[in-house]
Short mmCIF file of C-alpha atoms and ligand atoms in Angstrom, two decimals:
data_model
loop_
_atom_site.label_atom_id
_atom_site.label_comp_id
_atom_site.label_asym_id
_atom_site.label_seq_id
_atom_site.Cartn_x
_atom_site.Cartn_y
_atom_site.Cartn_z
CA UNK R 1 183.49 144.46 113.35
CA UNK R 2 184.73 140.90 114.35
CA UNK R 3 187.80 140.58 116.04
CA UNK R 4 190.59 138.64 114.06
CA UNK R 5 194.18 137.26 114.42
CA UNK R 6 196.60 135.82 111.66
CA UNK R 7 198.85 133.38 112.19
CA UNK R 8 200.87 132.95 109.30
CA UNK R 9 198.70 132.98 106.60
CA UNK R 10 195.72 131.59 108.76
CA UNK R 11 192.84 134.04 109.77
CA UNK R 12 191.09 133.32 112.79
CA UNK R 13 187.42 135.11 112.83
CA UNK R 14 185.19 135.22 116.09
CA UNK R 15 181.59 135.30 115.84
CA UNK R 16 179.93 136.01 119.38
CA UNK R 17 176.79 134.48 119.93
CA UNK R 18 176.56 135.37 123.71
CA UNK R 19 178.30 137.22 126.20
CA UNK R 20 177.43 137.44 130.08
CA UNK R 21 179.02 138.59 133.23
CA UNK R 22 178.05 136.64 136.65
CA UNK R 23 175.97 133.76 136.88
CA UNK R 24 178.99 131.40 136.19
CA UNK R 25 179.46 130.05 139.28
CA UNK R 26 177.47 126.89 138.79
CA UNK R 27 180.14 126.06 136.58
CA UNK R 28 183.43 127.43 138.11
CA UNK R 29 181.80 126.91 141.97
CA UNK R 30 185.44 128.26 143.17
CA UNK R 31 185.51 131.40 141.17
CA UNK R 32 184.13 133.47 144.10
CA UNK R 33 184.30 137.42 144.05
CA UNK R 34 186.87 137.38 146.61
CA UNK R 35 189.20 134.71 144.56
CA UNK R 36 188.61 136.57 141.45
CA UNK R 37 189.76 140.08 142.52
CA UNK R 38 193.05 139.56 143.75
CA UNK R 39 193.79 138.51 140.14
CA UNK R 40 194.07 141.73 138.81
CA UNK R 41 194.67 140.76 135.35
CA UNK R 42 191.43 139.62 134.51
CA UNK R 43 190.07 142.96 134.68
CA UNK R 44 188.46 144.36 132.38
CA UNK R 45 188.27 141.74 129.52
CA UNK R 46 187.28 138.27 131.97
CA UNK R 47 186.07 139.69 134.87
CA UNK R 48 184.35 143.21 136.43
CA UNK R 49 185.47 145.27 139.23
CA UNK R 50 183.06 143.07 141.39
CA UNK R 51 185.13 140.10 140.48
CA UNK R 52 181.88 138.60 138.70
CA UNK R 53 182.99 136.69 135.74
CA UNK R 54 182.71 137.74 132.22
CA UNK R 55 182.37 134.50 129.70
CA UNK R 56 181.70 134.74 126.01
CA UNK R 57 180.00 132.18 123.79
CA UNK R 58 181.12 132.21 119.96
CA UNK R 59 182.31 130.31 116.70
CA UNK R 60 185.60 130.46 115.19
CA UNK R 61 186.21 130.75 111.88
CA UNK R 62 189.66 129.13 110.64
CA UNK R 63 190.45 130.13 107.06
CA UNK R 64 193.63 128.58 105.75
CA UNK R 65 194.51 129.50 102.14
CA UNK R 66 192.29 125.95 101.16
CA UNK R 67 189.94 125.64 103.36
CA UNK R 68 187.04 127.71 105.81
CA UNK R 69 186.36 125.77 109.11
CA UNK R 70 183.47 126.78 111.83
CA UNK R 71 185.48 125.35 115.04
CA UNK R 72 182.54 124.84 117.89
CA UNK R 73 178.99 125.80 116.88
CA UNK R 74 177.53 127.90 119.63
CA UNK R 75 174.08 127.27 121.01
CA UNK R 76 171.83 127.76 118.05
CA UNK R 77 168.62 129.18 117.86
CA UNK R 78 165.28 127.77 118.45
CA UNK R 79 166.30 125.21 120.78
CA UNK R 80 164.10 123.78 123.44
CA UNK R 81 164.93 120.99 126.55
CA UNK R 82 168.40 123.17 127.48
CA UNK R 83 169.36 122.93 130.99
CA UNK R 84 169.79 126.62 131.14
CA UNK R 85 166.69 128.46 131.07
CA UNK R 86 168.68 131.54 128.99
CA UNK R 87 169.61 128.74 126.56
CA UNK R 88 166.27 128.19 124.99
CA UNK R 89 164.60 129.72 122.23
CA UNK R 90 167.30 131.69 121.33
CA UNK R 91 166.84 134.16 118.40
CA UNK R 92 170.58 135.48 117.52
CA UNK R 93 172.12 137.10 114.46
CA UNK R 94 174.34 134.69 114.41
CA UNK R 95 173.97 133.71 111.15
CA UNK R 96 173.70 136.90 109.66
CA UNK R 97 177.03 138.31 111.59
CA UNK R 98 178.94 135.17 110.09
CA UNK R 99 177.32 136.11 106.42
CA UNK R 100 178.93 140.03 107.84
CA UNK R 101 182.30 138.63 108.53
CA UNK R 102 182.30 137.19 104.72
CA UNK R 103 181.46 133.51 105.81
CA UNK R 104 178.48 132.71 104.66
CA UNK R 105 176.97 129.24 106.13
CA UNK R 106 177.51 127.85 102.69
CA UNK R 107 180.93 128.33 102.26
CA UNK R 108 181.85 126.51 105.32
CA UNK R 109 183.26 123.46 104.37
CA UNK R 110 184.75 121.79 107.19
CA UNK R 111 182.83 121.86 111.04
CA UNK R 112 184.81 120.76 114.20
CA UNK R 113 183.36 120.43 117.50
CA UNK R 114 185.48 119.96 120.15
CA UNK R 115 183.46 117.92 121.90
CA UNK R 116 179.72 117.66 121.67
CA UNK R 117 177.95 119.41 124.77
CA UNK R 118 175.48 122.01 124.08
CA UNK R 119 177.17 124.89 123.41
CA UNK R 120 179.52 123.38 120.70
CA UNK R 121 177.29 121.94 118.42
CA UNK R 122 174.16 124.02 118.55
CA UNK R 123 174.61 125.57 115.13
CA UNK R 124 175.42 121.82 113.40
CA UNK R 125 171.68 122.26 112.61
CA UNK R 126 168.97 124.88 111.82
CA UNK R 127 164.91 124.65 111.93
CA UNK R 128 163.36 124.95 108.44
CA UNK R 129 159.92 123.99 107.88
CA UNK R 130 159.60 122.54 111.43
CA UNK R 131 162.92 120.44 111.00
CA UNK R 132 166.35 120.32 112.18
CA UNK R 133 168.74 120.59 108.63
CA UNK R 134 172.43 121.14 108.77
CA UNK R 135 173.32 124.74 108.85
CA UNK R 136 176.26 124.05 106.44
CA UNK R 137 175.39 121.96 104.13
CA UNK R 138 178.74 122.13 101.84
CA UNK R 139 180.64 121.51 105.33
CA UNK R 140 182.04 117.62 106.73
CA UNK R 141 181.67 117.86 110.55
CA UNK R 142 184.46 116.66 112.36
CA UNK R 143 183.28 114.97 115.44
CA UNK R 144 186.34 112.89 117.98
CA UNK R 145 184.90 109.23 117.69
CA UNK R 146 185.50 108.50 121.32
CA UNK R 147 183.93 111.57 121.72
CA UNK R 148 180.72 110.41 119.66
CA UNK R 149 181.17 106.97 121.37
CA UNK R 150 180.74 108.28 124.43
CA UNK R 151 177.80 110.24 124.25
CA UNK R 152 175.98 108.06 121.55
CA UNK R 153 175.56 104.93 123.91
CA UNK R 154 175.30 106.56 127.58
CA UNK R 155 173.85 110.06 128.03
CA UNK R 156 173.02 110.31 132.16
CA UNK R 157 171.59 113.72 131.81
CA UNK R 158 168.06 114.17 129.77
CA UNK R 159 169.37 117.56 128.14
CA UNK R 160 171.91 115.52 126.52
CA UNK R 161 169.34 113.14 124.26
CA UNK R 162 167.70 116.36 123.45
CA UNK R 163 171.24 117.76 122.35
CA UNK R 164 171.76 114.74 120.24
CA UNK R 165 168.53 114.45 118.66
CA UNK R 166 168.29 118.01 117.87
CA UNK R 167 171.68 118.94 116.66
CA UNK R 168 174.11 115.65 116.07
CA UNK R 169 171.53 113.02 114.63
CA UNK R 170 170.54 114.99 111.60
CA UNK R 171 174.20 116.23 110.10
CA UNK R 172 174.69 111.95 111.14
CA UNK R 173 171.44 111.36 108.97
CA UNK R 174 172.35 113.73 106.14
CA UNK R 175 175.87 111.87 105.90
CA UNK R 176 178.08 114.71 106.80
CA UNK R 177 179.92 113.57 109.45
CA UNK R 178 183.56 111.98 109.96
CA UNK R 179 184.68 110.73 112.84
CA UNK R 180 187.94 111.27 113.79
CA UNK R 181 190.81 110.65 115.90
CA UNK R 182 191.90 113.14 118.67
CA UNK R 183 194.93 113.63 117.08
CA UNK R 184 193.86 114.16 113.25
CA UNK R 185 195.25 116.54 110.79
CA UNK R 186 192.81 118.47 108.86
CA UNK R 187 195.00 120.03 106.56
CA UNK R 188 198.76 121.42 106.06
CA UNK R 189 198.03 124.00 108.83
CA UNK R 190 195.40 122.60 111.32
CA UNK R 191 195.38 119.84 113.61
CA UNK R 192 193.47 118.31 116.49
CA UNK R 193 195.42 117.84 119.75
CA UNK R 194 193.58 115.72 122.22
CA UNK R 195 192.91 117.68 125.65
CA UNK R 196 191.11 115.21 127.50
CA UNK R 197 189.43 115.49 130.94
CA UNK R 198 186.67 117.96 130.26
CA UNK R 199 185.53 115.16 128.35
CA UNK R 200 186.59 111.69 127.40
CA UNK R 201 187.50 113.13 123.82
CA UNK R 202 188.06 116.80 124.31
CA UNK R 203 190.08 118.28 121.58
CA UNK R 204 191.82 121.47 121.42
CA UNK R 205 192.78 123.26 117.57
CA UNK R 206 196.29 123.53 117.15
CA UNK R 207 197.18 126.35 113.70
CA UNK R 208 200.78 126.65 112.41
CA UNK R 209 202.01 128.61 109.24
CA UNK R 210 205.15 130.56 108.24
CA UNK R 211 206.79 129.75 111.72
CA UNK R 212 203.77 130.83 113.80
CA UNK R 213 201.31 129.01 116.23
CA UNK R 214 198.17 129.11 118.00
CA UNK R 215 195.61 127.25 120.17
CA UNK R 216 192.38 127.29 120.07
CA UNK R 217 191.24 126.08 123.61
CA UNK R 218 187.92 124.29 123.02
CA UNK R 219 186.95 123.54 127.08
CA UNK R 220 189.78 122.30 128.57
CA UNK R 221 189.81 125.88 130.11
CA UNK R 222 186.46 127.21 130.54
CA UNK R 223 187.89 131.06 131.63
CA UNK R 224 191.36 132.59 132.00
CA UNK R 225 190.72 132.40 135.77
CA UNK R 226 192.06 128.74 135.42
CA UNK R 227 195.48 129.74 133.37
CA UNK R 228 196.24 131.63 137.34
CA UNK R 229 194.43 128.53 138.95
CA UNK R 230 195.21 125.50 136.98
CA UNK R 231 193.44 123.21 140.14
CA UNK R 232 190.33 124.52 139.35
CA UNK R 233 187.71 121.87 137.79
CA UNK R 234 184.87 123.22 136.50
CA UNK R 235 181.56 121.28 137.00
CA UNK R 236 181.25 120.42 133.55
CA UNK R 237 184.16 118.51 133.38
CA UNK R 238 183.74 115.08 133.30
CA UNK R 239 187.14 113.58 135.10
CA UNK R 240 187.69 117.00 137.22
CA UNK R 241 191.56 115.71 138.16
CA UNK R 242 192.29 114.73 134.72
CA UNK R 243 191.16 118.03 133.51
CA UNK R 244 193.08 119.90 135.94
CA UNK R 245 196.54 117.50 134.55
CA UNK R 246 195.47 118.85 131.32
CA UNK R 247 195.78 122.21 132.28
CA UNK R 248 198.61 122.26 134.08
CA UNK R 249 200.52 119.97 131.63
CA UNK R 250 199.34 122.07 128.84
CA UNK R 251 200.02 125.48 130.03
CA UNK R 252 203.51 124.51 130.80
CA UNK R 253 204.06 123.77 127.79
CA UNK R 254 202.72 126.89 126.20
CA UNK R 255 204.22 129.61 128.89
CA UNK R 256 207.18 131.99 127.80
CA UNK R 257 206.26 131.14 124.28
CA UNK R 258 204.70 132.86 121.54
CA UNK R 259 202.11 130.62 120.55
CA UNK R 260 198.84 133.02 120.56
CA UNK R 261 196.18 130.57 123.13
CA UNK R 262 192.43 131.48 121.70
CA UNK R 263 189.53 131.18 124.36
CA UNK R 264 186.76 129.28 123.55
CA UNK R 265 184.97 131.05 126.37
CA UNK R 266 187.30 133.79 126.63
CA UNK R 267 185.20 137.23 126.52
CA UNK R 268 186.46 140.71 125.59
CA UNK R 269 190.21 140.24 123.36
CA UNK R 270 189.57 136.07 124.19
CA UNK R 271 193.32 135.51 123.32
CA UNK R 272 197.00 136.53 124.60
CA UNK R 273 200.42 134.69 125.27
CA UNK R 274 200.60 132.73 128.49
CA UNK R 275 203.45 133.77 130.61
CA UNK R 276 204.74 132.77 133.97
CA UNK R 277 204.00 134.03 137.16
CA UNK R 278 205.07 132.58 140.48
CA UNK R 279 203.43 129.03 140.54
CA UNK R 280 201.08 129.37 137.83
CA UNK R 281 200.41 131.24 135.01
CA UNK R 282 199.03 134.60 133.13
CA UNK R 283 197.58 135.62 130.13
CA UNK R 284 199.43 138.57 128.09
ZN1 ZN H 1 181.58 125.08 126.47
#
């Protein structure tokens, strides 16, 4: 069964694709065993009793009483030229657990990516008959236009072309994408909220209805580890000290409330209430 939450009368659906325990370090290089354990909280849902990480990659599903949006696509399978070795070739059920969860890829008819690295936009495209189509074809894709900006005229890294040509350039070709301001509403209930730092156009998924809220974190925190150490940069971000501002500025403003904060990369229950605790913060 996929785990939900409702927020008003928003569902929120999450579809795993992945979920691993250790090996994260490359990205969080000060999440060490010994700076993880004395965090007790993270056990058992973020981290093990070895204070190796546990990190989850999945979709989203928003579903408002008009519309049914996929927020961050995963890895997808079938892809080659990934920087990670794991993150090639995949052959998930992804597809068939969002079908499961009552979503099937055709129904989808809005797709936001947070920001366009590799494991956000994988699923933008499937291979049939030896080429990349859009997984949802009834869907726009929402994509931050300094976000596309960015990446569409200087990609340092070689993965990244391969990212672009295999899962942004054909949902460009087939006409389904919008670009969009970091700060755009999608409908009555959903709106972007620019969380920059991770990358020059990172957006996070803000839901209200009847009185309630939540966030849906995109990367701006890559594990709960970083709502107890808001200093910590991962690797992947792109302007590490602006991304730790982000943090900090933004978990301040969501501590002793009840806004429900939804992990993009949070594993086991991936969401809770952030509360206060000494200098920094923990997850409920
Ligand atoms: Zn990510």
């Amino acid at each position: 069964m996929a785990m939900k939450w409702r927020i008003g009368e928003v569902t929120v659906t999450k579809i795993v694709e992945l979920e691993v325990t250790g090996g994260s370090r490359f990205i969080l290089p000060q999440a060490t065993p010994d700076a993880i354990l004395p965090i007790g909280w993270l056990q058992p849902d973020f981290a093990d009793e070895r204070g190796r990480l546990r990190m989850s990659i999945h979709a989203l599903v928003v579903e408002t009483p008009t519309r049914r949006i996929v927020v961050d696509t995963c890895l997808g399978n079938d892809k080659e030229n990934r920087r990670i070795p794991t993150w090639n070739k995949l052959q998930t059920s992804f597809l068939a657990d969002l079908a499961a969860a009552g979503y099937p890829r055709e129904t989808i008819d809005t797709v936001v990516c947070t920001h366009l690295h590799v494991d956000h936009v994988g699923w933008n495209t499937m291979l049939m008959d030896d080429r990349w189509v859009p997984t949802f074809p009834n869907g726009r894709y929402l994509m931050g236009r300094i976000e596309f900006e960015h990446w569409t005229t200087q990609h340092e890294r070689e993965d990244m072309a391969a990212v672009l040509a295999d899962s942004v350039t054909p949902v460009c070709d087939a006409g389904l994408v919008d670009l969009v301001e970091t700060g755009h509403r999608i409908c009555e209930e959903i709106s972007l909220v620019p969380t920059l730092g991770h990358t020059p156009g990172h957006v996070s998924v803000r839901i209200t209805s009847r009185g309630e809220e939540a966030l849906i974190t995109g990367d701006f925190m890559h594990h709960p580890c970083q709502i107890a150490r808001p200093e910590w940069s991962s690797t992947a971000d792109s302007d590490p000290a602006e991304a730790a501002h982000t943090r900090q500025h933004v978990l301040t403003r969501l501590a002793d409330t009840s806004i429900l904060v939804i992990g993009t990369h949070f594993a086991g229950r991936t969401a809770g209430r952030v509360v206060r605790d000494g200098e920094a913060f923990r997850l409920e």
